CSV table of N, CA and C in Angstrom, one decimal:
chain,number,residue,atom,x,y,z
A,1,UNK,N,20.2,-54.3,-28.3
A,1,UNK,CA,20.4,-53.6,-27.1
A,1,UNK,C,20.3,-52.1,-27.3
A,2,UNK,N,19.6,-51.2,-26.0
A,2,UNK,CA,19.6,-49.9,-26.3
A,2,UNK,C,21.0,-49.1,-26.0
A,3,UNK,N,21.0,-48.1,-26.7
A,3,UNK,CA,22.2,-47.5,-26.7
A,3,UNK,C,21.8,-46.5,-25.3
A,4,UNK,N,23.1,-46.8,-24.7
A,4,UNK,CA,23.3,-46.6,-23.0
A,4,UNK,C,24.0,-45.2,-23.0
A,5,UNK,N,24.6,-44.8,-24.2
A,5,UNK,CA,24.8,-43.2,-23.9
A,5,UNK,C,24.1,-42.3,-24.3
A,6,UNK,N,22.9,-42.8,-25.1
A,6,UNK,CA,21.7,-41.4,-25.5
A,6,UNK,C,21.1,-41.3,-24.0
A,7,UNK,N,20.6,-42.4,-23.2
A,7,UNK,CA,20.3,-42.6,-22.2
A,7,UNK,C,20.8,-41.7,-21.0
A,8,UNK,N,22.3,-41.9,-20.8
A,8,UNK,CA,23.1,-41.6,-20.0
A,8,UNK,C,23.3,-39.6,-20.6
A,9,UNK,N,23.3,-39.2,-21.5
A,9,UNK,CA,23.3,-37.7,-21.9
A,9,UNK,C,22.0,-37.1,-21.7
A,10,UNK,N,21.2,-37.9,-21.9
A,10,UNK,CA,19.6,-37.5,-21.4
A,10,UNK,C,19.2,-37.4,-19.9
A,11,UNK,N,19.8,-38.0,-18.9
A,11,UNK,CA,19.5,-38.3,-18.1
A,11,UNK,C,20.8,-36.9,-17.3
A,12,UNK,N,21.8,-36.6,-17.7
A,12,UNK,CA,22.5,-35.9,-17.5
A,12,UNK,C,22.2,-34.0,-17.7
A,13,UNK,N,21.5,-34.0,-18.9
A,13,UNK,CA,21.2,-32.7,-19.5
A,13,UNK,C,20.0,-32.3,-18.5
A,14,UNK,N,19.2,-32.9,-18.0
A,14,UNK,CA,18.0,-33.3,-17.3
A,14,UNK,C,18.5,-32.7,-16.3
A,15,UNK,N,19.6,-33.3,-15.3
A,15,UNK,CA,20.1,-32.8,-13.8
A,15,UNK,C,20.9,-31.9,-14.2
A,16,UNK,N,21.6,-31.1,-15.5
A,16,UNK,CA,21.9,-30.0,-15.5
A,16,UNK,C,21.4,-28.6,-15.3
A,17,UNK,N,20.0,-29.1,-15.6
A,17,UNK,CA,18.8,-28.1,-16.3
A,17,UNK,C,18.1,-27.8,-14.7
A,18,UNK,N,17.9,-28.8,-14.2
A,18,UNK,CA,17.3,-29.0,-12.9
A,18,UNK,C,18.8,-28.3,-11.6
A,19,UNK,N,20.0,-28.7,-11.7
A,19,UNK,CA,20.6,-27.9,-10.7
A,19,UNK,C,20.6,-26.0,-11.7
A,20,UNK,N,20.6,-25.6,-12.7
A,20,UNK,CA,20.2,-24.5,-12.6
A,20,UNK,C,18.9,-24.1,-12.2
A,21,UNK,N,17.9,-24.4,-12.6
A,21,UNK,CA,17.1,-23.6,-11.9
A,21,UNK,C,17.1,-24.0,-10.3
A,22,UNK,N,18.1,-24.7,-9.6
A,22,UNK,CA,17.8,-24.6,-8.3
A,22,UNK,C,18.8,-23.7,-8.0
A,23,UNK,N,19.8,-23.6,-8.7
A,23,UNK,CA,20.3,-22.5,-8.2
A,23,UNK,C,19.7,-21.0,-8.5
A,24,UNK,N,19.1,-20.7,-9.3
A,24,UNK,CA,18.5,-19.5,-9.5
A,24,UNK,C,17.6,-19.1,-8.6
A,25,UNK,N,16.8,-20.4,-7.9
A,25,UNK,CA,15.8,-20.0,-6.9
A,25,UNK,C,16.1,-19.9,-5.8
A,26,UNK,N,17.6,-20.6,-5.3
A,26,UNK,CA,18.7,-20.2,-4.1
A,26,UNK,C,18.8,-18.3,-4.6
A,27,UNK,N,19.1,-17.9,-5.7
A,27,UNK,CA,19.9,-16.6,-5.6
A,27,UNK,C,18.3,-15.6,-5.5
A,28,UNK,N,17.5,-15.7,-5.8
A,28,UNK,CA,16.3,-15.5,-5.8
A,28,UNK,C,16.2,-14.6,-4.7
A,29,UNK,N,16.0,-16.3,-3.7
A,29,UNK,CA,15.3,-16.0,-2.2
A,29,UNK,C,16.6,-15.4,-1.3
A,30,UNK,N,17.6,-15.7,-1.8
A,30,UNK,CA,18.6,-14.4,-1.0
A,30,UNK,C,18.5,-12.9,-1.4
A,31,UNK,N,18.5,-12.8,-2.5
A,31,UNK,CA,18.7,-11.3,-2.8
A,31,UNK,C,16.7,-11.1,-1.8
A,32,UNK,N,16.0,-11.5,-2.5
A,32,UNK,CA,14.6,-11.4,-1.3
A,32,UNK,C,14.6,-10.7,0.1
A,33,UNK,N,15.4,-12.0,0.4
A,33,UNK,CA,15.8,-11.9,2.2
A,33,UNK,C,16.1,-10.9,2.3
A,34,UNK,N,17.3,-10.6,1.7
A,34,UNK,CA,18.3,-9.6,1.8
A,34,UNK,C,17.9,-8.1,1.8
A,35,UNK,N,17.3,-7.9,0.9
A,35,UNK,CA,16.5,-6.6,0.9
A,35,UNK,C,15.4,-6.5,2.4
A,36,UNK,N,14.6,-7.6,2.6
A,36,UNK,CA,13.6,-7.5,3.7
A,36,UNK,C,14.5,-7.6,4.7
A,37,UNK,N,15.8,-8.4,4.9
A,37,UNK,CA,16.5,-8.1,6.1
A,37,UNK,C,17.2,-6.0,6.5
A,38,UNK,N,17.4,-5.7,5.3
A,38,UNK,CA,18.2,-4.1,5.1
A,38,UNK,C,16.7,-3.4,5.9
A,39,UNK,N,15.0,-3.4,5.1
A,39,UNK,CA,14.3,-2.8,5.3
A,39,UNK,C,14.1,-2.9,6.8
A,40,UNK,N,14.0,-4.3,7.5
A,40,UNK,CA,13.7,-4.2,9.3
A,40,UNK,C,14.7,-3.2,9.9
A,41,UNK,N,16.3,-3.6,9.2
A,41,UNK,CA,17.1,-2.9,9.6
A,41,UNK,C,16.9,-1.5,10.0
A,42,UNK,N,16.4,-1.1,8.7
A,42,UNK,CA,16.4,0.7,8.7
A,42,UNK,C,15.0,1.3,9.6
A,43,UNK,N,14.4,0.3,9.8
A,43,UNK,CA,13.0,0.2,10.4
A,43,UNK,C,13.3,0.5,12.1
A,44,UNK,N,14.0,-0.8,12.3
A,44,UNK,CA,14.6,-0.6,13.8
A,44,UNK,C,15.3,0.2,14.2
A,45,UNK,N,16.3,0.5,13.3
A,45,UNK,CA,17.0,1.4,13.6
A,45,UNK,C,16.2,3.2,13.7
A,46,UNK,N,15.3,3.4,13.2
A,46,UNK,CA,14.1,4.4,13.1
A,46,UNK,C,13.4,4.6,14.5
A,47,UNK,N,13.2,3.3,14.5
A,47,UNK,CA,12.4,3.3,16.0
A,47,UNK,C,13.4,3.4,16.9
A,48,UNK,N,14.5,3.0,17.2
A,48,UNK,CA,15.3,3.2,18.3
A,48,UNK,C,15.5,4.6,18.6
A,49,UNK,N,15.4,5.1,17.0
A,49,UNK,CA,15.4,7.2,17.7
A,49,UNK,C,14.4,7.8,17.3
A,50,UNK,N,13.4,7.5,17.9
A,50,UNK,CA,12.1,8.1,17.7
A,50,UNK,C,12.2,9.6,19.3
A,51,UNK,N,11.9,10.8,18.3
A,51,UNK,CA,11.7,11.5,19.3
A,51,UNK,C,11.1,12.0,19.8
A,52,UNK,N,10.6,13.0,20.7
A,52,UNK,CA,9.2,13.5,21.1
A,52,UNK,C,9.1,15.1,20.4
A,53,UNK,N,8.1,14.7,19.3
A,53,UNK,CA,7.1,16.0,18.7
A,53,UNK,C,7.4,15.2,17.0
A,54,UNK,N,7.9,14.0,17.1
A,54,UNK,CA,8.1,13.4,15.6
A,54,UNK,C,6.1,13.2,15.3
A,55,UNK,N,6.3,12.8,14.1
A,55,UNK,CA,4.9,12.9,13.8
A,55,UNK,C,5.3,11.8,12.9
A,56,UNK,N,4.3,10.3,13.5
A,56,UNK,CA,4.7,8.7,13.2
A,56,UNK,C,3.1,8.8,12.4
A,57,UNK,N,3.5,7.6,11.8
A,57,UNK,CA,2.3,6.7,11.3
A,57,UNK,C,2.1,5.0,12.2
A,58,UNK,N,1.1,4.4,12.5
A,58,UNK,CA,1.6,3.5,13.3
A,58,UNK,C,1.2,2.1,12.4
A,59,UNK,N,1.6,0.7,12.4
A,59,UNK,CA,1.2,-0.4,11.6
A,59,UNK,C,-0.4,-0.4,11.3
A,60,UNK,N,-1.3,0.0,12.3
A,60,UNK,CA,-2.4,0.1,12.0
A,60,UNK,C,-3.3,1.3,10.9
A,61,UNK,N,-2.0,2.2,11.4
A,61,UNK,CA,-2.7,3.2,10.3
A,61,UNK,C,-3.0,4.9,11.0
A,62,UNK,N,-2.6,4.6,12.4
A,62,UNK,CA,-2.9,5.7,13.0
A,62,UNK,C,-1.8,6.7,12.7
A,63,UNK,N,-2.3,8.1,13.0
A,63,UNK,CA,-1.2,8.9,12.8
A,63,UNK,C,-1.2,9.9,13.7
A,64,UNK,N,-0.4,10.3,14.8
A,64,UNK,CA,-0.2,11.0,15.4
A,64,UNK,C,1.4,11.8,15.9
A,65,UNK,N,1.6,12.1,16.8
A,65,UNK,CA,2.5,13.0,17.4
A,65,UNK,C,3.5,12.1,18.8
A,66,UNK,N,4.6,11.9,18.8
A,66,UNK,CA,5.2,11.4,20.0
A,66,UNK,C,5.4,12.2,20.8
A,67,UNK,N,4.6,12.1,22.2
A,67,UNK,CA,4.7,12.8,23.3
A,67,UNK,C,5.4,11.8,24.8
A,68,UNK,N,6.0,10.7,24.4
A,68,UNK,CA,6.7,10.3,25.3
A,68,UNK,C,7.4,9.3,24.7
A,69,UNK,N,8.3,8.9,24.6
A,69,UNK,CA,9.2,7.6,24.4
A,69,UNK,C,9.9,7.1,25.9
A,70,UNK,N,9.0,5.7,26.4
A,70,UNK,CA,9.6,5.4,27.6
A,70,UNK,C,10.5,4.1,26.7
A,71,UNK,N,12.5,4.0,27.2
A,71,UNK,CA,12.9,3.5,26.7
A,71,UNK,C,13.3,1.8,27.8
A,72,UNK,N,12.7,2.2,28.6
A,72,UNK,CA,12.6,1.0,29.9
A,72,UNK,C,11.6,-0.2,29.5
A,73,UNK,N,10.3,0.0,29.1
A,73,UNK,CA,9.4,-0.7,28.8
A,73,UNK,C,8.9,-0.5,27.5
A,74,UNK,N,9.7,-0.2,26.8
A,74,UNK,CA,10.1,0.3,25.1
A,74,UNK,C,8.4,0.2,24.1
A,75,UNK,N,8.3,1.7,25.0
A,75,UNK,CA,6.7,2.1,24.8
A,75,UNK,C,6.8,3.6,24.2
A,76,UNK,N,5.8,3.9,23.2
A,76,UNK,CA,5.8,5.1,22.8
A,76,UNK,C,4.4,5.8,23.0
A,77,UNK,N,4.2,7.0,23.5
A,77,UNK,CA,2.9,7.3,23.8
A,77,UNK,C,2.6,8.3,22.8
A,78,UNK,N,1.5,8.7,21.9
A,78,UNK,CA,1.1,9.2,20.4
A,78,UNK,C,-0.3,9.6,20.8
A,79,UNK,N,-0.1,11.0,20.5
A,79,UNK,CA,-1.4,11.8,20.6
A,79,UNK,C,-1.8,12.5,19.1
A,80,UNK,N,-2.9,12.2,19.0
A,80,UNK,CA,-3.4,11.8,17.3
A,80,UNK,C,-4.4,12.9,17.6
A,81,UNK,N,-5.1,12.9,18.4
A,81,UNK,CA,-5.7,14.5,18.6
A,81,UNK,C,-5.4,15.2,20.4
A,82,UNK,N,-5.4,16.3,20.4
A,82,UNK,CA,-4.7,17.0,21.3
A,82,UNK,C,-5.7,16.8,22.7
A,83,UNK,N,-4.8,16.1,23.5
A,83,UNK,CA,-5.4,15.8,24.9
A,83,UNK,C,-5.9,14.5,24.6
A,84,UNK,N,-5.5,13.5,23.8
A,84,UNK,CA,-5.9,12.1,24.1
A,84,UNK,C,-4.5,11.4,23.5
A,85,UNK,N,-3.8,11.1,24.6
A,85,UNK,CA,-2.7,10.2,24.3
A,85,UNK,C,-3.2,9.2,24.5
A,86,UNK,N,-2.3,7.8,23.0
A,86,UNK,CA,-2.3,6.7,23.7
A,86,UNK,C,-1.0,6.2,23.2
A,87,UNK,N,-0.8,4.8,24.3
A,87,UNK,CA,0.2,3.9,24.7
A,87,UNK,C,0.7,3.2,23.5
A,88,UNK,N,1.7,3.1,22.3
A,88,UNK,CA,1.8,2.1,22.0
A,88,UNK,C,3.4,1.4,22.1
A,89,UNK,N,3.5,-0.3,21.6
A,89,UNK,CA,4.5,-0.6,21.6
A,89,UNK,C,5.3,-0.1,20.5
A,90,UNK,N,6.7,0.0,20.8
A,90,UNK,CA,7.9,0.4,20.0
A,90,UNK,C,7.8,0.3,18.7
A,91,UNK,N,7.2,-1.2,18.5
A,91,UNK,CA,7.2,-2.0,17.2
A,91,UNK,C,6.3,-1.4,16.3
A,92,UNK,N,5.3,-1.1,16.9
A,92,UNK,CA,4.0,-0.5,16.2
A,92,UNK,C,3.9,0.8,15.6
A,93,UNK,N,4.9,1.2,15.4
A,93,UNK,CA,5.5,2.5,15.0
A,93,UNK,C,6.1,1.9,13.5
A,94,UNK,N,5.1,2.4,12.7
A,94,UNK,CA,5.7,1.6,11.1
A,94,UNK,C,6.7,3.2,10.4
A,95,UNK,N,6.3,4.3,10.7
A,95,UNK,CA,7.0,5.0,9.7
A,95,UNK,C,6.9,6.8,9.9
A,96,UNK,N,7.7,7.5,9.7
A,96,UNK,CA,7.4,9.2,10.3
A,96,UNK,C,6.8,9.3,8.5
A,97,UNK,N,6.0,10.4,8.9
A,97,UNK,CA,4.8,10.9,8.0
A,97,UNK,C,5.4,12.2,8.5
A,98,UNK,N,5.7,12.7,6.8
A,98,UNK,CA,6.5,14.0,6.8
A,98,UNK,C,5.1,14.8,6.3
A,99,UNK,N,5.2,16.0,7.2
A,99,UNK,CA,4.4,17.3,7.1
A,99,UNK,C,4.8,18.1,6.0
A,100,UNK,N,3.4,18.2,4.5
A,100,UNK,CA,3.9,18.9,3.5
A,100,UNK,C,3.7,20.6,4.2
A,101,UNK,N,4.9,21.3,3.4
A,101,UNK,CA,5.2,22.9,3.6
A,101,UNK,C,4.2,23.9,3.7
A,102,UNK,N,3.9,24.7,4.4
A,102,UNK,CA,2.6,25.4,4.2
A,102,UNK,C,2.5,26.3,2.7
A,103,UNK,N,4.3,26.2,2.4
A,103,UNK,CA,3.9,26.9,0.5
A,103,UNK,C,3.5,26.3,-0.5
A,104,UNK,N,3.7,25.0,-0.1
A,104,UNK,CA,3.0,24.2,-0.8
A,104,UNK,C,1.5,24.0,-0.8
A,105,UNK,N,1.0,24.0,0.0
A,105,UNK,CA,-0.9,23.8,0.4
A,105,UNK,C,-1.4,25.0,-0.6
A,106,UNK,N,-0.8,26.2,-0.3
A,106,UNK,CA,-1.3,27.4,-0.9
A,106,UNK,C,-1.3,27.3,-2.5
A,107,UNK,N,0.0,26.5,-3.3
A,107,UNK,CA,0.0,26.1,-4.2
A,107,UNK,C,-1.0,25.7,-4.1
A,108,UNK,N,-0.8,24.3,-4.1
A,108,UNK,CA,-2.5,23.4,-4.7
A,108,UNK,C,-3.8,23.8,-4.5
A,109,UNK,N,-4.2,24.8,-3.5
A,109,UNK,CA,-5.1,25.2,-3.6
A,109,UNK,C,-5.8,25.8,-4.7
A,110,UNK,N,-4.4,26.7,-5.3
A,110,UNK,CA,-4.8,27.7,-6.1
A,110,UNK,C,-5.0,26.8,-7.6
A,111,UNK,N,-4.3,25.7,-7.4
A,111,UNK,CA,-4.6,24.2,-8.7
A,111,UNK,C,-6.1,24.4,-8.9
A,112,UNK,N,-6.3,23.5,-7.6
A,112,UNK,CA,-7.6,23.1,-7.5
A,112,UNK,C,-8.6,23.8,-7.7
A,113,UNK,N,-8.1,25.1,-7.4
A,113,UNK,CA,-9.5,26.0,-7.3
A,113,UNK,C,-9.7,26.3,-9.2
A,114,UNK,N,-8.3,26.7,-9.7
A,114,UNK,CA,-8.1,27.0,-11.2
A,114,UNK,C,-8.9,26.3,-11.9
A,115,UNK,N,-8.6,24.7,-11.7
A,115,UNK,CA,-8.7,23.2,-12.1
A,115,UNK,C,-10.3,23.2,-11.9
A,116,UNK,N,-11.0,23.4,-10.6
A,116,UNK,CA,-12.4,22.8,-11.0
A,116,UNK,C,-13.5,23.9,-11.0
A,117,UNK,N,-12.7,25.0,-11.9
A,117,UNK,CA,-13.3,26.3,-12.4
A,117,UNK,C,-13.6,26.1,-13.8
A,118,UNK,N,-12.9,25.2,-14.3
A,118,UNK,CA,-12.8,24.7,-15.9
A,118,UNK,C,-13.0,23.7,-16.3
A,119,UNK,N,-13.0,22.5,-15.0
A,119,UNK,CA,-13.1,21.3,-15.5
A,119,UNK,C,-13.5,20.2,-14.8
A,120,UNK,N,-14.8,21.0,-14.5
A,120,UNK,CA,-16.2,20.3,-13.2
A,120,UNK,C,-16.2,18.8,-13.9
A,121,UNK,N,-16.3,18.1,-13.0
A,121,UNK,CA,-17.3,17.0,-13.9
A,121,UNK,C,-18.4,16.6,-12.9
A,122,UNK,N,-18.7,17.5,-12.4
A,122,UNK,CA,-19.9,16.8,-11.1
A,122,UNK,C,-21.4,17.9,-11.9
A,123,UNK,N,-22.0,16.7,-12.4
A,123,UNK,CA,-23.4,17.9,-13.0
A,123,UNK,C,-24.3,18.1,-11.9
A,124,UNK,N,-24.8,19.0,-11.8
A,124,UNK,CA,-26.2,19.5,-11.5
A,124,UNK,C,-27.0,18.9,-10.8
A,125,UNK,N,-27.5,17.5,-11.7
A,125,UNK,CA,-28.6,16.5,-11.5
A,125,UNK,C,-28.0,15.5,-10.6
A,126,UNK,N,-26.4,15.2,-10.5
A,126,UNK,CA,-25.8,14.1,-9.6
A,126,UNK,C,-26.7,13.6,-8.7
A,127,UNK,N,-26.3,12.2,-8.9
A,127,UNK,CA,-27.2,11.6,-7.4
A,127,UNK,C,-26.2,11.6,-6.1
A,128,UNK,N,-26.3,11.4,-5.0
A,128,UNK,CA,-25.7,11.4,-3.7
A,128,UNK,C,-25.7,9.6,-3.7
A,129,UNK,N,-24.4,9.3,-3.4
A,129,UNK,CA,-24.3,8.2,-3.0
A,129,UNK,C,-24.3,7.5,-1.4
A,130,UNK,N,-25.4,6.5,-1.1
A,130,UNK,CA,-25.2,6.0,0.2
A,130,UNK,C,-24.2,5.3,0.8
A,131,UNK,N,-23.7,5.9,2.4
A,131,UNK,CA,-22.5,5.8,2.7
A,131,UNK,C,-23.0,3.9,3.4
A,132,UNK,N,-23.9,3.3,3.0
A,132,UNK,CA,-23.9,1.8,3.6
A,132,UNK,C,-24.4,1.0,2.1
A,133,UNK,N,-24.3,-0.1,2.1
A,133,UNK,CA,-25.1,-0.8,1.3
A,133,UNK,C,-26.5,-1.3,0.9
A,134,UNK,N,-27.5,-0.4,1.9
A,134,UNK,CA,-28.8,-0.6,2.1
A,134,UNK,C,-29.3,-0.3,0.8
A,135,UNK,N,-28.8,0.8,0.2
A,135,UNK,CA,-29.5,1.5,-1.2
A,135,UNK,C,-28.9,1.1,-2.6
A,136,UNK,N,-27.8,0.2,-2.0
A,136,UNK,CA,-27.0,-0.1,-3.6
A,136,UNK,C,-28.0,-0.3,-4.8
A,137,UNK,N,-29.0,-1.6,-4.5
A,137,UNK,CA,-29.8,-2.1,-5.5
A,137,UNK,C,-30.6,-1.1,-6.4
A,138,UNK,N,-30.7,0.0,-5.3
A,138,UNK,CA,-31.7,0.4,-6.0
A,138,UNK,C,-31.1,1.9,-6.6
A,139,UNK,N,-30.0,2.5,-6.1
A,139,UNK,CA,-28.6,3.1,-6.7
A,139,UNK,C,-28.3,2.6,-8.1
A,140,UNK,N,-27.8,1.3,-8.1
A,140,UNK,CA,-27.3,0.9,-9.2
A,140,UNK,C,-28.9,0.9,-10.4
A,141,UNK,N,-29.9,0.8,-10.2
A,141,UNK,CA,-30.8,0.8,-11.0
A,141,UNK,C,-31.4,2.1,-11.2
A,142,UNK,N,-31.1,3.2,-10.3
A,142,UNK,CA,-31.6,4.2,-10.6
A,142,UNK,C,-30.6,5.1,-11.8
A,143,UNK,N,-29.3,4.6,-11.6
A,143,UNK,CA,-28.1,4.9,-12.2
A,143,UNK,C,-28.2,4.3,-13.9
A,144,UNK,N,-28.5,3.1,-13.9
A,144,UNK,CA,-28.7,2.2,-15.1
A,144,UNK,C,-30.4,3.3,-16.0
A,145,UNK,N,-30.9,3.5,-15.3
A,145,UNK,CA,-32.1,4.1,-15.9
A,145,UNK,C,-31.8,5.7,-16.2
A,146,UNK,N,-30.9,6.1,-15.8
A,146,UNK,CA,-30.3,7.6,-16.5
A,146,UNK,C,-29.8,7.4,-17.6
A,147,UNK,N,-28.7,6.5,-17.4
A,147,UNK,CA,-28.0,6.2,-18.2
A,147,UNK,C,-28.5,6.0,-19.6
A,148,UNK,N,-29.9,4.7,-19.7
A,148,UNK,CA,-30.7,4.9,-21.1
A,148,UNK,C,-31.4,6.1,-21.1
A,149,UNK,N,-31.4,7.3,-20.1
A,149,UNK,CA,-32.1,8.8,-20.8
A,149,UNK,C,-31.4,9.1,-21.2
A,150,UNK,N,-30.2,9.4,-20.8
A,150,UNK,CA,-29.1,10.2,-21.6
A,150,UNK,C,-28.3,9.5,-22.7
A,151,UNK,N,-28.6,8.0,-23.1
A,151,UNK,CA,-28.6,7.6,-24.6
A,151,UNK,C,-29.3,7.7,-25.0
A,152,UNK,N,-30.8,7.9,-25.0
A,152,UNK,CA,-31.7,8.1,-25.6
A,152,UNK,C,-31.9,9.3,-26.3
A,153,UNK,N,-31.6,10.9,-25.3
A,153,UNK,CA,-31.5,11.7,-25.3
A,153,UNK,C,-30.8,12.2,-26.4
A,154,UNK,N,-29.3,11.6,-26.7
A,154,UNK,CA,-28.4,11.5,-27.7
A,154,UNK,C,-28.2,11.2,-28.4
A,155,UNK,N,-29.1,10.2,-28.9
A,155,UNK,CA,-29.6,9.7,-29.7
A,155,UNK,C,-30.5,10.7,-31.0
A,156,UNK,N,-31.8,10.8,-30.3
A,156,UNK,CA,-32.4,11.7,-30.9
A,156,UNK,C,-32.1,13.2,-31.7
């Protein structure tokens, strides 16, 4: 006869192993929730005081200026260039897009301008890249065929 308690401890250790990881993937998908429930939170709560002259980003991507919040038909109207407002819903308002300082811009300019005084990497001969895919094939082969002149080049 088989021994009924290797059986019975095997069969045991098994459903111990198995209620941990179910509990781990319970504590998991709460702490989950939980954070994505805080984030709508602070979301809504955002849009509830949205004011006019804030400067939003919208779910799609747009970015403009709030020039009305009607709180009746919980509509916000965003003018993204001056003299063209448009209508959107409340929801659609994903996030304020903070305006960097104008002492800052002057900074980086003076970066940039320092930066690609010393440390171009755009040569001379660059090709222009096409803004469609009509020219890739023949882009990527015109590209591949520099590439062995200038190991060749380096070579020698």
């Amino acid at each position: 006869m088989a021994h009924p308690t290797k059986q019975s401890n095997r069969t045991s250790t098994v459903d111990f192993t198995f209620l941990i990881l179910i509990a781990i993937l319970i504590a998991v998908m709460f702490f989950m929730s939980s954070r994505t429930r805080k984030q709508q939170r602070e979301a809504a709560e955002f849009r509830s005081t949205l004011t006019v002259g804030t400067r939003v980003m919208t779910a799609s991507g747009m970015i403009g200026t709030v020039v009305d919040v009607d709180d009746a038909t919980d509509q916000v109207t965003i003018e993204s260039v001056p003299g063209s407002p448009t209508t959107w819903l409340r929801a659609a308002i994903a996030r304020k897009v903070e305006e960097p300082g104008a002492a800052d811009d002057a900074s980086d300019e003076a970066e940039i301008t320092t930066e690609g005084a010393t440390a171009s990497t755009i040569t001379p001969d660059a090709h222009d890249v096409p803004d469609d895919l009509s020219g890739l094939d023949t882009a990527q082969r015109e590209y591949r065929e520099q590439q062995r002149r200038d190991a060749d080049a380096d070579g020698k």
